[in-house]
Every structure is written in structure tokens, then in C-alpha cells.
Amino acid sequence: MFFTTPSKLRAHGMLGMNRRNVAYISRYNNRRFYPLVDNKLKTKLVAEKARAATPRLLAVVEQQHQVNRLQQVLELYSEFVIKPAQGSQGKGILVITGRDGDHYLKPSGERVSPAEISRHASNILSGLYSLGGKPDVAMVESLVHFDHVFDEFSHEGVPDIRVIIFKGFPVMAMMRCSTKASDGKANLHQGAVGVGIDLASGKALHAVQHDRPVSHHPDTGAHFATLQVPHWDRILPLAASSYEMTGLGYIGADIVLDVHQGPMILELNARPGLAVQIANGTGLLPRLRAIEALSHPDMEVAERVTWAVEQFGERPAG
Amino acid sequence: MNARAQVYLLAMICIVIGLGLTIYKRIELGFPLLPGEQRPVWTVEAKVTFDAEDKPVKVSLALPNTGPGDIILSQDFTSPGYGFGWDGQGAERRAEWARREASGPQSIFYRLQLFHAAKNPAPPTSEAPEPPTAPEMDASTRTAINAVIDLVKERSSDNKTFTNELVRLINNPGSGMNLSSLLNAPHDSTIDKKVYLMLRVLATAGVPSRIVRGIKLEDGRRRVPLSELVEIHDGKHWVLFNPTTGETGHPENFLLWQRGGVSLLDVEGGSNSRVTFSIIENIRPAKAIAIAQGREQQATLVDFSIYSLPIEIQNTFKHILLVPIGALVVVLLRILVGIKTSGTFMPILIALALIQTTLFTGLAIFLIIVSIGLWIRSYLSNLNLLLVARISAVVIVVILLMAAMSILSNKLGLTQALTVTFFPMIILAWTIERMSILWEEDGPKEVVMQGGGSLLVAVIAYLAMTNRLVEHLTFNFPELLLVLLGIILLVGQYTGYRLSELRRFQPMVEGR
């Protein structure tokens, strides 16, 4: 059968796009708070204020004349990332991992001149990478040193963990692993692998590519069953704290793992997609409803995480 | 009241009002629900002929006594050499022609275009008039008539059955009574002898009665005289009787011309006057009749409607009113089916362009412009331009492409491609820009998916918008927009699965 039936989807508690839009996003996400997540600079500022771990903000370039002073600031660092505050899908991100005299080095080893850095910053300011060409702000962030535990589960790109947070409770999590097919991007509809992660243990549950189950990473051959996200106990509280930070009821928190500093919030998303259900092989609705049915939802972050792990975590067999 | 209940209430109100107005317009104003619905329109021509006697001539003709179902679409009184005037007193209207001097045979025409409702309304109840006074007549006639009355009375119980019996008797003179002398007695030459006798008997018997003249509407009839019917009052309403068959009630397709004994035609200064009628049936669009009817009755819905606008503006509205249909198609395909389109309403704009260019020409033009545009845009993206400048550049490129296509096709004699200008160029430029960004960010596959989705939706919207019935309904029943609004409000509340999700989630719920 090419199509399934609505009743089967309902039985699995699958959240559909229409219900997501009507019953969750428009009901629990106040539009007033959207800029907090749509603008990465604002996200970072609220995250820093809340003492949530996030890549450190080294410099902000808001106006053209500041571009010239940027060099003096960057003198201090040998590795950093320049990105637009309102860019989407990784556009306009320049990663510098080292120096070679006056020049900077990209991860690929390519040399970048200071003039090119300046030009990149002014391109960001003029809105080259922002949606609709709005004038933007360039941010300089400290470089994330991705944890090597994921090396065998990723092709070139950046693996990240997406946690769905509903009213501050972690609901479901997945890891997005880039592949050759996705061109190193962690974008599921381009062919990245989505791996459902057990909320209790941080272990892989189930993996899909192009919405079909897979067991091994298509490029590295690594078996997903062996995937265990380190520092799992720190990831969920970090993600859950984004509720207090943003005031948004239904969000997706994108978490990356830094070798030295552990989990960090990289981005927040007020309209997280539905692929997390496929990666986990289960629907979101029963979990969302369980939280909606709570009589005392006003809990501290730690209590919420404990409750969610108890409710939604897999129990080891036997 | 929560938002959901409000939406339901609002949607219901919209749908009820929209449907209510539509039904009202259909039933009360006679607007056709189907396009191309035809109604018969009768052209009745009265021809007055007489011989003028070298004196001033004055002709007065009674005009038809149209009922509630009749709509006069046009009247024509012109007769060469004659002046024309009205002589109207209440319901009784007369046309008057006059001429200083005329000689020889004369013809005067009165032409009438009329829509005659198929059903004749039941006669309204009315107070019984004063009983008539018995007409004067000589003793032998009186005796004969009294004998008839006695006989008929014996076989009847009220005015209606009395008349019925009288008709039967007059038409079957063999039944014992010697009616032939009565029928052949001298009588008013303008009235049929049976009718004349009936009126006399009814008046003598004290039954309120009057003569009714009218014409049976039949296609292609020429030189017919008016038929004469007798109308009696049964105490509640006036009832028409056919003096030959005894049938009661308003005959079908019968145009009532004149009620009462007033003369049909008066001619001063002429002799041998006669009036005859010719009838032609034409078929006319029902809509034109409904609009004329609405104007006649000053129905607010017609008075304050699109029909009151100049034709040019009406034509614009014809297209504008189709946009909501396109919007409905987009809403349904996106919310219920889940087809990805680039830009929410781009498919409608493409569909509007397709209406002008025809489907296949339009699709070909669209694909050519977008492909070339994407190719040029990919070069522009290497130049690192700011968005506004880039889009403007694409707009100019699109215009150049349109011009080139028009000129080239004109040289080649392909006139159809000249319709390229109907494509909204800013929209095309935006489409190219979005597709190009999509290409860079998500790859060509996504471009084909979204571009194909947009085109598919546009084609479905085009098919819906060019459907004759849809076109007819949106233009003639703009209140149906409220129904559409109600439906869209309801669909906006739909939280169920999209068809595409039944596919997308299928391996997850069934595959393992």
C-alpha cells in the first residue's frame, strides 16, 4: 500500500502538520517571542543571561564602520565562526580554524585574507544571507570543537541533537547525521540520517534516511545501535531551560557537543518539523497530551526532565 | 466563547447568508443557477388597420394588463406619420396615436417584448363587487333568458357551478332549450355572440361578471384576434371561464390584455378598424431577463450589484471574482493534500495568466521564462549583489525575455505566444529568485518538487476557474463568496492529517 490510513496514524499518535500549526504552534507560541529564536544574536543574549551553555560571543558587527575594527578583535583569536544573526540553513557561516601569518585558515586548509573576512562581514550586514534580504548583523562566535564520538556517524558535516520541548518538558529527541547524499548538511529531506534518541539513556533507538529505516550509516558503515550520546544527563536540562529563556511553548532546541565544554545550545526553532517522529518510530501526540493533562505543570527544569524521562524514556528490557 | 466555536459560528453565518441570498435570487428574482439557461421571450405585435376618411385620426388601443409573472422587456409604439401619447388611468393603460390627416388604408403597430412566467399566480382574493343590474331587453328575450337562468340555477349551487352549467348549455343547444334565437339575436359586433349571451345571462342572474380579452402565446401565429374569456366573481376571487370549453382558471401561456367591457380599440376618423396580433417566440438568456426583471421590481440585490457597474468594470470583476476560487483550490491542496508550492498564492496568479494565454501556451511560456531566468539568475548570484538589486535585475531580464518571445513568435507567425504579456512579471521574477535560492540551499530536486507543485496547483486552479458553471456562479451570485469564506474558515480549523502525510508516515506505521 502506498498510503496508510488516518486511523492508523492516529493509533500511533502521529502529529500532523495541520494539528501542529493549529493546536500547538499557534496556541503555545506567542508571536511576540519569535524574534528571540529567529535572531541568533537575541537567542544567544537570552541564553547567556540564563547562563545556558552556548558558543561564546566574541564580537558583533552591526554597522559598516565596525567592520574595519573587526580585524583588531580577531587578532586575539585563531579560531572562530562568523555567521549572520538571521541566516537560515547554514548560509553565510564562515568557519576559521587556524592562522597562517596574516591569513586565516578554513577547515579545508584554504587560506582566507583579512580583506575577505571583512567583505564577508559586510555582505552579512547588507543582508546577503538573511531571508528576504533584510539588513542583518554579523556575529563572531567561538568555534565549537565537535565531540569525536560522532565522527563515525557523520560525513563531513556537523552532527546535532534536536530536542522537542513542550511547555518546558523534553518530549522527544533525535540526532541528525549528515551523509554524502545530504552534502554534509544535517538536513533530513536532503538525505541526512535521523536517529531517534532515547530520552532516558541517550542511546539510539531507531534510524531513518529519507523516511525509511536504516541500521548503518550509509557512508561510514557505523552501526547506529552502538550510538550513545555522551553527557546525556546535561543535554536535557539545557534544552528544557530554553522554555524559560524564550517563553515559547513548543520549540525545537538544537544542541551540539563541544569536546571541552560539553553540550551547548546552537539554535532554537519555533517551528520544528515532524521528522523527529519518524526518526523515533513513534508519534508525538500522546506525549504532548500527557503534558497538557498535567495538573501541576509549573515545575523546575530538573523536575520536568525527571518527569519526562520517567514518562517517555524507554525502559531496559527485563 | 473559544476560538473554535467562534470559527464554527462565523462560518455557519457566512454559509447561511450566502446560500440564503443565492436561493432568494434564484426563486424570487429568477436568476438561473446554470449557465446558458434559456427562457422564452414573446414578441407580440398588435396591428391596427382601418380606412382613414380624410379627417383627423385618433387611435386608442388598450395595452396589455400584465400580471405579476410578466415582465415587459421592451415596447415599441412607432408608426410613421403618427404622433404618440399615453392615456393611462390606473391599471388601465392605453396607447394613443394621432394624425392631422390621413386617407386610405392605415396600419399602426404596437410591438411588445415580454417574458411570461410559466406559472400564473393564483388570483388574489377580492371583495365581491356590487351585484350587476339586469341589462335592458325586450320582453321575449327576457322570458327566454329567465328560462335559461331557471334551468341553470336548478343544476347549480353557486356562482361558479352556475357559470359552468351555463357554458355547457350554451355550447350544447340541443339540450331542450332553444338557445339559437338568443344566440342569433342582434348583439355587439365586437364581442363573440356566445360571450355576449353569457354576459347578459350572468348579469340578469345577478352574478358579477366581466369580459376578459387576452392572447394565447403560441410561436409563429399571425393575425390572430384576441380571445375572449369571461370572468365571474365567486364571492372570494375572480375566476376565469373559457366560454367554449368551460375550463376555469388562467389558461397556460395566456397573456391577459384587457379586463372589463371597455373597448379594446377606438378609432376616430376611420372605419373598418380591426386589430390583429402576431406572436413570435424567441429564446433569450435567462440572466438578461432576470436582470431586467430585477430592475423592474427595483430589487436591491440587482440594483446594488455588479450589473449596475459599467460593462468594462464588470469584465474586470468577472476575473476578480474568480480569485477566491483559486484561493479555495490552494487552501484545499495545501491543507488537505499537502502539496508544496513556492509562495502561497503564486499558483493563483499563474492560473490567472493561464486564463488569458490558454493552458498549454501558458505552461510552455512559463517553463521557458523560468528556466532561462534561473540560468541567468545563477550567473547573477556569482556577482554577490544585494537582494533588491538582484531581483530588479531579474525583473528586467524577465521583461527582455517576454519582449524577445513576443517579437520572435510574431515573426514566426505564432500569435499565441504574444499572450506572454499576461504573465505578471514581478511574480515571475520573485518565483525565479525563490527557486534559485531553493536550488542553492536544497538542491534541484526541491526546485522541481515545489515548482511542479506550484504548476500542478495552478493547473487545477485554472481548470476550476475556467469551468463555465463556476464562472457563471461567481459572477452572477457573488454572495456565494460568503459560502466560500465559510468553507475556508472551516478548512482553516482542520487539524487532521494531510494526504501527503499518509504517504510520508506510511513506512513508519506499516513498514516495520
Short mmCIF file of N, CA, C and O in Angstrom, two decimals, chain A residues 134-241:
data_model
loop_
_atom_site.label_atom_id
_atom_site.label_comp_id
_atom_site.label_asym_id
_atom_site.label_seq_id
_atom_site.Cartn_x
_atom_site.Cartn_y
_atom_site.Cartn_z
N LYS A 134 16.80 41.19 4.39
CA LYS A 134 16.77 42.22 5.43
C LYS A 134 18.20 42.54 5.86
O LYS A 134 19.05 41.65 5.93
N PRO A 135 18.46 43.79 6.21
CA PRO A 135 19.78 44.10 6.77
C PRO A 135 20.00 43.23 8.00
O PRO A 135 19.07 42.97 8.76
N ASP A 136 21.22 42.76 8.17
CA ASP A 136 21.46 41.77 9.21
C ASP A 136 22.64 42.20 10.06
O ASP A 136 23.23 43.26 9.85
N VAL A 137 22.98 41.37 10.99
CA VAL A 137 24.08 41.62 11.92
C VAL A 137 25.02 40.43 11.83
O VAL A 137 24.56 39.29 11.73
N ALA A 138 26.32 40.69 11.83
CA ALA A 138 27.28 39.58 11.80
C ALA A 138 27.73 39.28 13.22
O ALA A 138 28.00 40.18 14.00
N MET A 139 27.76 37.99 13.56
CA MET A 139 28.19 37.57 14.89
C MET A 139 29.49 36.80 14.75
O MET A 139 29.66 36.01 13.83
N VAL A 140 30.38 37.02 15.68
CA VAL A 140 31.59 36.19 15.73
C VAL A 140 31.49 35.35 17.00
O VAL A 140 31.31 35.88 18.09
N GLU A 141 31.56 34.04 16.78
CA GLU A 141 31.39 33.11 17.91
C GLU A 141 32.65 32.27 18.07
O GLU A 141 33.37 32.05 17.11
N SER A 142 32.82 31.77 19.28
CA SER A 142 33.92 30.81 19.47
C SER A 142 33.59 29.52 18.73
O SER A 142 32.43 29.17 18.56
N LEU A 143 34.62 28.86 18.27
CA LEU A 143 34.44 27.65 17.47
C LEU A 143 34.03 26.49 18.37
O LEU A 143 34.57 26.32 19.47
N VAL A 144 33.08 25.72 17.90
CA VAL A 144 32.71 24.50 18.64
C VAL A 144 33.63 23.37 18.18
O VAL A 144 33.80 23.15 16.99
N HIS A 145 34.25 22.70 19.16
CA HIS A 145 35.09 21.54 18.82
C HIS A 145 34.22 20.31 18.97
O HIS A 145 33.98 19.87 20.09
N PHE A 146 33.74 19.85 17.85
CA PHE A 146 32.75 18.77 17.94
C PHE A 146 33.34 17.53 18.55
O PHE A 146 34.48 17.16 18.27
N ASP A 147 32.56 16.91 19.37
CA ASP A 147 32.99 15.70 20.05
C ASP A 147 33.24 14.60 19.03
O ASP A 147 32.43 14.38 18.12
N HIS A 148 34.37 13.93 19.17
CA HIS A 148 34.74 12.93 18.17
C HIS A 148 33.91 11.66 18.25
O HIS A 148 33.99 10.82 17.36
N VAL A 149 33.11 11.54 19.32
CA VAL A 149 32.30 10.31 19.39
C VAL A 149 31.37 10.21 18.19
O VAL A 149 30.91 9.12 17.85
N PHE A 150 31.10 11.35 17.55
CA PHE A 150 30.16 11.29 16.44
C PHE A 150 30.84 11.13 15.10
O PHE A 150 30.17 11.01 14.08
N ASP A 151 32.17 11.12 15.10
CA ASP A 151 32.88 11.12 13.82
C ASP A 151 32.43 9.99 12.90
O ASP A 151 32.26 10.18 11.70
N GLU A 152 32.21 8.83 13.49
CA GLU A 152 31.86 7.71 12.62
C GLU A 152 30.38 7.71 12.21
O GLU A 152 29.96 6.87 11.44
N PHE A 153 29.64 8.66 12.77
CA PHE A 153 28.21 8.71 12.39
C PHE A 153 27.90 9.89 11.50
O PHE A 153 26.76 10.24 11.28
N SER A 154 28.96 10.55 11.03
CA SER A 154 28.71 11.75 10.24
C SER A 154 29.67 11.82 9.07
O SER A 154 30.81 11.42 9.18
N HIS A 155 29.18 12.35 7.98
CA HIS A 155 30.04 12.55 6.83
C HIS A 155 30.31 14.04 6.72
O HIS A 155 29.41 14.82 6.42
N GLU A 156 31.53 14.44 7.01
CA GLU A 156 31.97 15.83 6.91
C GLU A 156 31.29 16.78 7.88
O GLU A 156 31.93 17.53 8.59
N GLY A 157 29.98 16.74 7.88
CA GLY A 157 29.22 17.84 8.50
C GLY A 157 29.13 17.79 10.01
O GLY A 157 29.81 17.05 10.70
N VAL A 158 28.26 18.62 10.44
CA VAL A 158 28.08 18.90 11.85
C VAL A 158 26.93 18.08 12.39
O VAL A 158 25.80 18.29 11.98
N PRO A 159 27.15 17.15 13.29
CA PRO A 159 26.01 16.43 13.85
C PRO A 159 25.39 17.26 14.96
O PRO A 159 26.11 17.89 15.73
N ASP A 160 24.10 17.30 15.01
CA ASP A 160 23.50 17.99 16.15
C ASP A 160 22.31 17.20 16.69
O ASP A 160 21.86 16.25 16.06
N ILE A 161 21.91 17.58 17.85
CA ILE A 161 20.81 16.86 18.51
C ILE A 161 19.64 17.82 18.61
O ILE A 161 19.79 18.94 19.09
N ARG A 162 18.50 17.39 18.09
CA ARG A 162 17.31 18.21 18.16
C ARG A 162 16.41 17.65 19.25
O ARG A 162 16.06 16.46 19.23
N VAL A 163 16.08 18.49 20.22
CA VAL A 163 15.17 18.06 21.29
C VAL A 163 13.91 18.90 21.17
O VAL A 163 13.98 20.13 21.06
N ILE A 164 12.76 18.22 21.12
CA ILE A 164 11.49 18.94 21.10
C ILE A 164 11.11 19.25 22.54
O ILE A 164 11.07 18.34 23.39
N ILE A 165 10.85 20.53 22.80
CA ILE A 165 10.50 20.97 24.15
C ILE A 165 9.08 21.49 24.12
O ILE A 165 8.76 22.40 23.35
N PHE A 166 8.20 20.88 24.96
CA PHE A 166 6.82 21.35 25.01
C PHE A 166 6.52 21.81 26.43
O PHE A 166 6.61 21.02 27.37
N LYS A 167 6.17 23.06 26.56
CA LYS A 167 5.93 23.69 27.86
C LYS A 167 7.08 23.39 28.83
O LYS A 167 6.86 23.21 30.03
N GLY A 168 8.27 23.35 28.27
CA GLY A 168 9.44 23.16 29.11
C GLY A 168 9.82 21.71 29.36
O GLY A 168 10.86 21.43 29.96
N PHE A 169 9.01 20.79 28.89
CA PHE A 169 9.33 19.37 29.08
C PHE A 169 10.00 18.83 27.82
O PHE A 169 9.48 19.04 26.72
N PRO A 170 11.10 18.11 27.97
CA PRO A 170 11.64 17.45 26.79
C PRO A 170 10.66 16.35 26.36
O PRO A 170 10.18 15.60 27.20
N VAL A 171 10.34 16.32 25.08
CA VAL A 171 9.30 15.40 24.62
C VAL A 171 9.89 14.27 23.79
O VAL A 171 9.52 13.10 23.92
N MET A 172 10.81 14.64 22.92
CA MET A 172 11.38 13.63 22.02
C MET A 172 12.70 14.20 21.52
O MET A 172 12.88 15.42 21.46
N ALA A 173 13.62 13.32 21.17
CA ALA A 173 14.92 13.80 20.71
C ALA A 173 15.40 12.98 19.54
O ALA A 173 15.04 11.81 19.39
N MET A 174 16.19 13.62 18.69
CA MET A 174 16.83 12.86 17.62
C MET A 174 18.18 13.48 17.31
O MET A 174 18.44 14.65 17.62
N MET A 175 19.04 12.67 16.73
CA MET A 175 20.30 13.19 16.26
C MET A 175 20.24 13.22 14.74
O MET A 175 19.68 12.33 14.12
N ARG A 176 20.80 14.29 14.17
CA ARG A 176 20.80 14.39 12.71
C ARG A 176 22.23 14.23 12.22
O ARG A 176 23.11 15.01 12.57
N CYS A 177 22.46 13.17 11.45
CA CYS A 177 23.80 12.84 10.99
C CYS A 177 23.88 13.11 9.49
O CYS A 177 23.10 12.56 8.70
N SER A 178 24.85 13.94 9.13
CA SER A 178 24.99 14.25 7.71
C SER A 178 25.56 13.05 6.95
O SER A 178 26.23 12.18 7.51
N THR A 179 25.28 13.01 5.67
CA THR A 179 25.75 11.92 4.81
C THR A 179 26.31 12.54 3.54
O THR A 179 26.20 13.74 3.32
N LYS A 180 26.88 11.68 2.75
CA LYS A 180 27.35 12.15 1.45
C LYS A 180 26.16 12.69 0.64
O LYS A 180 26.24 13.73 -0.01
N ALA A 181 25.05 11.96 0.75
CA ALA A 181 23.86 12.37 -0.01
C ALA A 181 23.37 13.74 0.41
O ALA A 181 22.86 14.51 -0.39
N SER A 182 23.49 14.06 1.69
CA SER A 182 23.00 15.36 2.15
C SER A 182 24.08 16.41 2.00
O SER A 182 23.92 17.53 2.48
N ASP A 183 25.19 16.07 1.39
CA ASP A 183 26.26 17.03 1.11
C ASP A 183 26.80 17.63 2.41
O ASP A 183 27.11 18.81 2.50
N GLY A 184 26.91 16.77 3.41
CA GLY A 184 27.47 17.23 4.67
C GLY A 184 26.54 18.07 5.51
O GLY A 184 26.93 18.59 6.54
N LYS A 185 25.28 18.21 5.04
CA LYS A 185 24.34 19.01 5.83
C LYS A 185 23.46 18.10 6.67
O LYS A 185 23.12 17.00 6.25
N ALA A 186 23.07 18.62 7.82
CA ALA A 186 22.23 17.81 8.71
C ALA A 186 20.76 18.03 8.38
O ALA A 186 19.94 18.21 9.26
N ASN A 187 20.47 18.03 7.10
CA ASN A 187 19.13 18.34 6.66
C ASN A 187 18.43 17.06 6.20
O ASN A 187 18.81 16.46 5.20
N LEU A 188 17.41 16.65 6.95
CA LEU A 188 16.84 15.33 6.71
C LEU A 188 16.27 15.15 5.32
O LEU A 188 16.43 14.10 4.71
N HIS A 189 15.60 16.19 4.78
CA HIS A 189 14.99 15.92 3.49
C HIS A 189 16.01 15.96 2.36
O HIS A 189 15.68 15.68 1.22
N GLN A 190 17.26 16.28 2.69
CA GLN A 190 18.30 16.13 1.67
C GLN A 190 19.03 14.81 1.80
O GLN A 190 19.98 14.56 1.06
N GLY A 191 18.62 13.99 2.76
CA GLY A 191 19.24 12.67 2.85
C GLY A 191 20.10 12.45 4.08
O GLY A 191 20.80 11.45 4.18
N ALA A 192 20.05 13.39 5.04
CA ALA A 192 20.73 13.13 6.30
C ALA A 192 19.95 12.04 7.04
O ALA A 192 18.77 11.84 6.79
N VAL A 193 20.67 11.35 7.95
CA VAL A 193 20.01 10.28 8.70
C VAL A 193 19.48 10.88 10.01
O VAL A 193 20.20 11.62 10.69
N GLY A 194 18.24 10.57 10.32
CA GLY A 194 17.69 10.97 11.60
C GLY A 194 17.70 9.79 12.54
O GLY A 194 17.25 8.71 12.18
N VAL A 195 18.27 9.99 13.72
CA VAL A 195 18.37 8.90 14.68
C VAL A 195 17.56 9.26 15.92
O VAL A 195 17.83 10.28 16.56
N GLY A 196 16.57 8.45 16.21
CA GLY A 196 15.79 8.70 17.41
C GLY A 196 16.62 8.36 18.63
O GLY A 196 17.34 7.35 18.65
N ILE A 197 16.56 9.25 19.63
CA ILE A 197 17.39 9.05 20.83
C ILE A 197 16.47 8.84 22.03
O ILE A 197 15.51 9.58 22.23
N ASP A 198 16.81 7.82 22.79
CA ASP A 198 16.02 7.51 23.99
C ASP A 198 16.23 8.61 25.03
O ASP A 198 17.36 8.94 25.39
N LEU A 199 15.13 9.16 25.51
CA LEU A 199 15.22 10.27 26.45
C LEU A 199 15.89 9.83 27.75
O LEU A 199 16.53 10.62 28.42
N ALA A 200 15.73 8.56 28.11
CA ALA A 200 16.28 8.11 29.40
C ALA A 200 17.78 7.90 29.34
O ALA A 200 18.50 8.27 30.25
N SER A 201 18.25 7.31 28.24
CA SER A 201 19.65 6.87 28.24
C SER A 201 20.54 7.62 27.26
O SER A 201 21.76 7.55 27.37
N GLY A 202 19.96 8.31 26.28
CA GLY A 202 20.78 8.95 25.26
C GLY A 202 21.27 7.96 24.23
O GLY A 202 22.18 8.25 23.45
N LYS A 203 20.70 6.77 24.20
CA LYS A 203 21.09 5.75 23.22
C LYS A 203 20.20 5.83 21.97
O LYS A 203 19.04 6.26 22.07
N ALA A 204 20.76 5.38 20.87
CA ALA A 204 19.98 5.39 19.63
C ALA A 204 18.87 4.36 19.72
O ALA A 204 19.07 3.26 20.25
N LEU A 205 17.70 4.73 19.19
CA LEU A 205 16.57 3.80 19.21
C LEU A 205 16.32 3.21 17.83
O LEU A 205 15.94 2.06 17.68
N HIS A 206 16.53 4.03 16.81
CA HIS A 206 15.93 3.73 15.52
C HIS A 206 16.46 4.80 14.58
O HIS A 206 16.62 5.94 15.00
N ALA A 207 16.79 4.42 13.36
CA ALA A 207 17.34 5.44 12.46
C ALA A 207 16.63 5.39 11.12
O ALA A 207 16.21 4.33 10.66
N VAL A 208 16.46 6.55 10.51
CA VAL A 208 15.80 6.61 9.20
C VAL A 208 16.58 7.52 8.26
O VAL A 208 17.17 8.51 8.68
N GLN A 209 16.56 7.14 6.99
CA GLN A 209 17.07 8.04 5.95
C GLN A 209 15.97 8.12 4.90
O GLN A 209 15.43 7.09 4.49
N HIS A 210 15.68 9.32 4.46
CA HIS A 210 14.57 9.51 3.52
C HIS A 210 13.31 8.82 4.02
O HIS A 210 12.60 8.16 3.26
N ASP A 211 13.05 8.94 5.31
CA ASP A 211 11.85 8.38 5.94
C ASP A 211 11.80 6.86 5.95
O ASP A 211 10.78 6.28 6.31
N ARG A 212 12.90 6.19 5.54
CA ARG A 212 12.90 4.72 5.58
C ARG A 212 13.91 4.26 6.63
O ARG A 212 14.98 4.86 6.76
N PRO A 213 13.60 3.19 7.34
CA PRO A 213 14.52 2.72 8.38
C PRO A 213 15.88 2.30 7.80
O PRO A 213 15.95 1.72 6.73
N VAL A 214 16.96 2.66 8.52
CA VAL A 214 18.30 2.17 8.16
C VAL A 214 18.96 1.71 9.45
O VAL A 214 18.60 2.15 10.54
N SER A 215 19.95 0.84 9.32
CA SER A 215 20.62 0.38 10.53
C SER A 215 22.06 0.88 10.60
O SER A 215 22.62 1.03 11.68
N HIS A 216 22.66 1.14 9.42
CA HIS A 216 24.05 1.58 9.40
C HIS A 216 24.14 2.94 8.73
O HIS A 216 23.32 3.28 7.87
N HIS A 217 25.17 3.69 9.09
CA HIS A 217 25.41 4.95 8.39
C HIS A 217 25.82 4.63 6.96
O HIS A 217 26.73 3.81 6.75
N PRO A 218 25.20 5.22 5.97
CA PRO A 218 25.44 4.82 4.57
C PRO A 218 26.88 5.08 4.11
O PRO A 218 27.35 4.41 3.20
N ASP A 219 27.59 6.01 4.74
CA ASP A 219 28.95 6.31 4.27
C ASP A 219 30.01 5.65 5.13
O ASP A 219 30.99 5.10 4.62
N THR A 220 29.83 5.70 6.46
CA THR A 220 30.88 5.16 7.33
C THR A 220 30.61 3.72 7.71
O THR A 220 31.51 3.02 8.18
N GLY A 221 29.39 3.25 7.52
CA GLY A 221 29.08 1.87 7.86
C GLY A 221 28.91 1.62 9.34
O GLY A 221 28.71 0.49 9.77
N ALA A 222 28.96 2.69 10.13
CA ALA A 222 28.83 2.50 11.59
C ALA A 222 27.42 2.07 11.93
O ALA A 222 26.46 2.55 11.32
N HIS A 223 27.31 1.17 12.91
CA HIS A 223 26.01 0.66 13.30
C HIS A 223 25.38 1.63 14.30
O HIS A 223 25.99 1.97 15.31
N PHE A 224 24.17 2.08 14.00
CA PHE A 224 23.56 3.09 14.85
C PHE A 224 23.23 2.56 16.24
O PHE A 224 23.09 3.33 17.18
N ALA A 225 23.11 1.23 16.35
CA ALA A 225 22.76 0.67 17.66
C ALA A 225 23.86 0.97 18.68
O ALA A 225 23.61 0.97 19.88
N THR A 226 25.06 1.26 18.18
CA THR A 226 26.16 1.50 19.12
C THR A 226 26.26 2.97 19.52
O THR A 226 27.15 3.35 20.27
N LEU A 227 25.34 3.78 18.97
CA LEU A 227 25.44 5.22 19.23
C LEU A 227 24.95 5.55 20.64
O LEU A 227 23.85 5.19 21.03
N GLN A 228 25.81 6.22 21.36
CA GLN A 228 25.44 6.68 22.72
C GLN A 228 25.89 8.13 22.83
O GLN A 228 27.05 8.45 22.67
N VAL A 229 24.91 9.02 23.05
CA VAL A 229 25.26 10.44 23.16
C VAL A 229 25.87 10.68 24.53
O VAL A 229 25.26 10.36 25.55
N PRO A 230 27.10 11.22 24.57
CA PRO A 230 27.70 11.50 25.87
C PRO A 230 27.05 12.70 26.55
O PRO A 230 26.39 13.51 25.88
N HIS A 231 27.26 12.84 27.80
CA HIS A 231 26.73 13.96 28.61
C HIS A 231 25.22 14.06 28.48
O HIS A 231 24.67 15.15 28.54
N TRP A 232 24.56 12.93 28.34
CA TRP A 232 23.10 12.99 28.11
C TRP A 232 22.39 13.67 29.28
O TRP A 232 21.43 14.42 29.09
N ASP A 233 22.91 13.42 30.48
CA ASP A 233 22.26 14.00 31.66
C ASP A 233 22.31 15.52 31.64
O ASP A 233 21.55 16.17 32.35
N ARG A 234 23.22 16.11 30.85
CA ARG A 234 23.29 17.58 30.81
C ARG A 234 22.50 18.15 29.63
O ARG A 234 22.13 19.33 29.62
N ILE A 235 22.30 17.32 28.64
CA ILE A 235 21.65 17.83 27.43
C ILE A 235 20.19 18.20 27.69
O ILE A 235 19.73 19.28 27.32
N LEU A 236 19.45 17.28 28.34
CA LEU A 236 18.02 17.54 28.51
C LEU A 236 17.74 18.77 29.36
O LEU A 236 16.91 19.60 28.97
N PRO A 237 18.41 18.95 30.50
CA PRO A 237 18.14 20.18 31.26
C PRO A 237 18.47 21.43 30.47
O PRO A 237 17.75 22.43 30.53
N LEU A 238 19.55 21.37 29.70
CA LEU A 238 19.94 22.52 28.89
C LEU A 238 18.84 22.85 27.88
O LEU A 238 18.42 24.00 27.76
N ALA A 239 18.37 21.81 27.20
CA ALA A 239 17.32 22.03 26.20
C ALA A 239 16.05 22.53 26.88
O ALA A 239 15.40 23.47 26.40
N ALA A 240 15.70 21.91 28.01
CA ALA A 240 14.45 22.26 28.67
C ALA A 240 14.48 23.70 29.17
O ALA A 240 13.44 24.37 29.24
N SER A 241 15.66 24.21 29.49
CA SER A 241 15.74 25.58 30.02
C SER A 241 15.40 26.61 28.95
O SER A 241 15.17 27.78 29.27
#
